[in-house]
Tab-separated table of C-alpha atoms in Angstrom:
chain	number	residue	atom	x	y	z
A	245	UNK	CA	122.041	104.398	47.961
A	246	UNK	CA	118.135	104.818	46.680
A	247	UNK	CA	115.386	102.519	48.074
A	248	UNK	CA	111.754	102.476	47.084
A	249	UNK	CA	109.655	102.215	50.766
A	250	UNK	CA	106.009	100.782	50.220
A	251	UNK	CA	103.584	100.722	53.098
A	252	UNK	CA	102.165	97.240	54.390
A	253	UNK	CA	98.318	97.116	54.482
A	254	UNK	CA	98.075	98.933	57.717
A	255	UNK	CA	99.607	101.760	56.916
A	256	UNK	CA	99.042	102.596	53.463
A	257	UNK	CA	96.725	105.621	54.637
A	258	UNK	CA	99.445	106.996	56.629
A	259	UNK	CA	102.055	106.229	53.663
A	260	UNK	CA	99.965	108.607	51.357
A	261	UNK	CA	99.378	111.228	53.572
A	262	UNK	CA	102.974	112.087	54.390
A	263	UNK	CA	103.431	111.559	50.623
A	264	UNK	CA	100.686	113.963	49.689
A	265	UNK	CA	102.172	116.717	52.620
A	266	UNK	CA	105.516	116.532	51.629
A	267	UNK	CA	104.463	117.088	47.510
A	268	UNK	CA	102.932	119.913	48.591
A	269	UNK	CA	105.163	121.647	50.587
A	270	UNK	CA	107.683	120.989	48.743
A	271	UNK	CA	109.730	119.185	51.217
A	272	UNK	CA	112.237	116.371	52.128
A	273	UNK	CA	112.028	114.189	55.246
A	274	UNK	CA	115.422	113.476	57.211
A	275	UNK	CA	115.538	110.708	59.464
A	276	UNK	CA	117.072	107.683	60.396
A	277	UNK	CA	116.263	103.944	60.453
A	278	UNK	CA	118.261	100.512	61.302
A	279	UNK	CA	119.584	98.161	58.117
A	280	UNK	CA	121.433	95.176	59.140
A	281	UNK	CA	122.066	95.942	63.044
A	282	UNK	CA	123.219	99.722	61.767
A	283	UNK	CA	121.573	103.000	62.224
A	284	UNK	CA	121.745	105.100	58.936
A	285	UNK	CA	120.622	108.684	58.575
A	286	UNK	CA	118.229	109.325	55.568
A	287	UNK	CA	116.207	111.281	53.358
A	288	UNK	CA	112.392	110.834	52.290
A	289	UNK	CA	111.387	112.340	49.274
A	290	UNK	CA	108.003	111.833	47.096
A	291	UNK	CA	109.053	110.338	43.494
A	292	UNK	CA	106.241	109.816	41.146
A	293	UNK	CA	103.884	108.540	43.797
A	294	UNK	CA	106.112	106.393	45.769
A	295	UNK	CA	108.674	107.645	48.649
A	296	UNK	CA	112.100	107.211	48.062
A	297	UNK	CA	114.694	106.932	50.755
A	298	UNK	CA	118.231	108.172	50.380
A	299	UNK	CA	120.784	107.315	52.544
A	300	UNK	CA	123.181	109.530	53.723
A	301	UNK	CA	126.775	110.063	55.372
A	302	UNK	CA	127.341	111.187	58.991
A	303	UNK	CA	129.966	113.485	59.262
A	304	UNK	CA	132.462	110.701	60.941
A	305	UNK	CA	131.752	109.245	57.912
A	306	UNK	CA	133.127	111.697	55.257
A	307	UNK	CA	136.961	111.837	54.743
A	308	UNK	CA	138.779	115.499	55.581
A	309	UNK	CA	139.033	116.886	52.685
A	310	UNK	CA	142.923	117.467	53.875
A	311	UNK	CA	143.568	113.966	53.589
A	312	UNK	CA	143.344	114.046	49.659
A	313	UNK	CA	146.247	113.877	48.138
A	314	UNK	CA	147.057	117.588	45.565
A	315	UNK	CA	146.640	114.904	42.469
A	316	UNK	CA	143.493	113.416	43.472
A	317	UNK	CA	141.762	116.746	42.687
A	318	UNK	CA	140.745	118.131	39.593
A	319	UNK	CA	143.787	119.845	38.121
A	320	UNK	CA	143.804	123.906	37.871
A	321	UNK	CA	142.650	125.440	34.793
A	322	UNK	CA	144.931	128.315	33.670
Protein backbone atom coordinates (compact mmCIF):
# COMPACT_ATOMS: atom_id res chain seq x y z
CA UNK A 1 0.00 0.00 0.00
CA UNK A 2 1.19 3.79 -1.15
CA UNK A 3 0.64 6.78 1.20
CA UNK A 4 1.45 10.39 0.49
CA UNK A 5 3.30 11.78 4.05
CA UNK A 6 3.07 15.72 4.32
CA UNK A 7 4.90 17.50 7.08
CA UNK A 8 2.84 19.60 9.76
CA UNK A 9 4.06 23.24 10.08
CA UNK A 10 6.92 22.37 12.29
CA UNK A 11 8.55 20.26 10.33
CA UNK A 12 8.18 21.18 6.87
CA UNK A 13 12.01 22.28 6.81
CA UNK A 14 13.03 18.97 7.92
CA UNK A 15 10.39 17.26 5.41
CA UNK A 16 12.29 18.96 2.44
CA UNK A 17 15.58 18.37 3.41
CA UNK A 18 15.43 14.59 3.62
CA UNK A 19 13.41 14.99 0.39
CA UNK A 20 16.07 17.05 -1.32
CA UNK A 21 19.04 14.34 0.15
CA UNK A 22 17.40 11.42 -0.84
CA UNK A 23 16.70 12.99 -4.77
CA UNK A 24 20.06 13.43 -4.87
CA UNK A 25 21.55 10.47 -3.87
CA UNK A 26 19.46 8.62 -5.40
CA UNK A 27 18.13 6.77 -2.51
CA UNK A 28 15.20 5.05 -0.64
CA UNK A 29 14.54 5.31 3.10
CA UNK A 30 13.52 1.97 5.02
CA UNK A 31 11.92 2.25 8.20
CA UNK A 32 9.14 1.50 10.22
CA UNK A 33 6.19 3.33 11.84
CA UNK A 34 2.87 2.28 13.93
CA UNK A 35 -0.80 2.28 11.93
CA UNK A 36 -3.62 1.21 13.99
CA UNK A 37 -1.71 -0.31 17.20
CA UNK A 38 0.70 -2.25 14.43
CA UNK A 39 4.26 -1.72 13.58
CA UNK A 40 4.79 -1.89 9.72
CA UNK A 41 8.14 -1.80 7.97
CA UNK A 42 8.37 0.81 5.09
CA UNK A 43 9.92 2.55 2.37
CA UNK A 44 10.41 6.46 1.77
CA UNK A 45 10.93 7.52 -1.55
CA UNK A 46 10.81 11.24 -3.16
CA UNK A 47 7.82 11.32 -5.87
CA UNK A 48 7.44 14.54 -7.66
CA UNK A 49 8.11 16.65 -4.61
CA UNK A 50 6.24 14.81 -2.04
CA UNK A 51 7.54 11.53 -0.06
CA UNK A 52 5.80 8.53 -0.58
CA UNK A 53 5.69 5.69 1.86
CA UNK A 54 5.44 2.07 0.84
CA UNK A 55 4.65 -0.48 3.04
CA UNK A 56 6.21 -3.58 3.08
CA UNK A 57 6.08 -7.41 4.19
CA UNK A 58 8.21 -8.91 7.00
CA UNK A 59 9.42 -12.09 6.17
CA UNK A 60 6.81 -13.94 8.72
CA UNK A 61 4.65 -12.31 6.60
CA UNK A 62 5.33 -13.83 3.11
CA UNK A 63 3.98 -17.39 2.40
CA UNK A 64 6.85 -20.30 1.57
CA UNK A 65 6.89 -20.42 -1.65
CA UNK A 66 6.53 -24.46 -1.00
CA UNK A 67 3.18 -24.01 0.15
CA UNK A 68 1.86 -23.12 -3.45
CA UNK A 69 0.18 -25.53 -4.91
CA UNK A 70 2.16 -26.89 -8.81
CA UNK A 71 -1.18 -25.17 -10.51
CA UNK A 72 -1.04 -21.97 -8.83
CA UNK A 73 2.13 -21.15 -10.83
CA UNK A 74 2.52 -20.04 -14.17
CA UNK A 75 2.43 -23.13 -16.36
CA UNK A 76 5.85 -24.26 -18.26
CA UNK A 77 6.42 -23.06 -21.63
CA UNK A 78 7.73 -25.83 -23.95
Amino acid sequence: THYYVAPEKATEKAYHLFITALERDDKVAIGTFVMRDREHACAIQPYKGMMLLSTLNYAHEISDISEIKESAVVPKIS
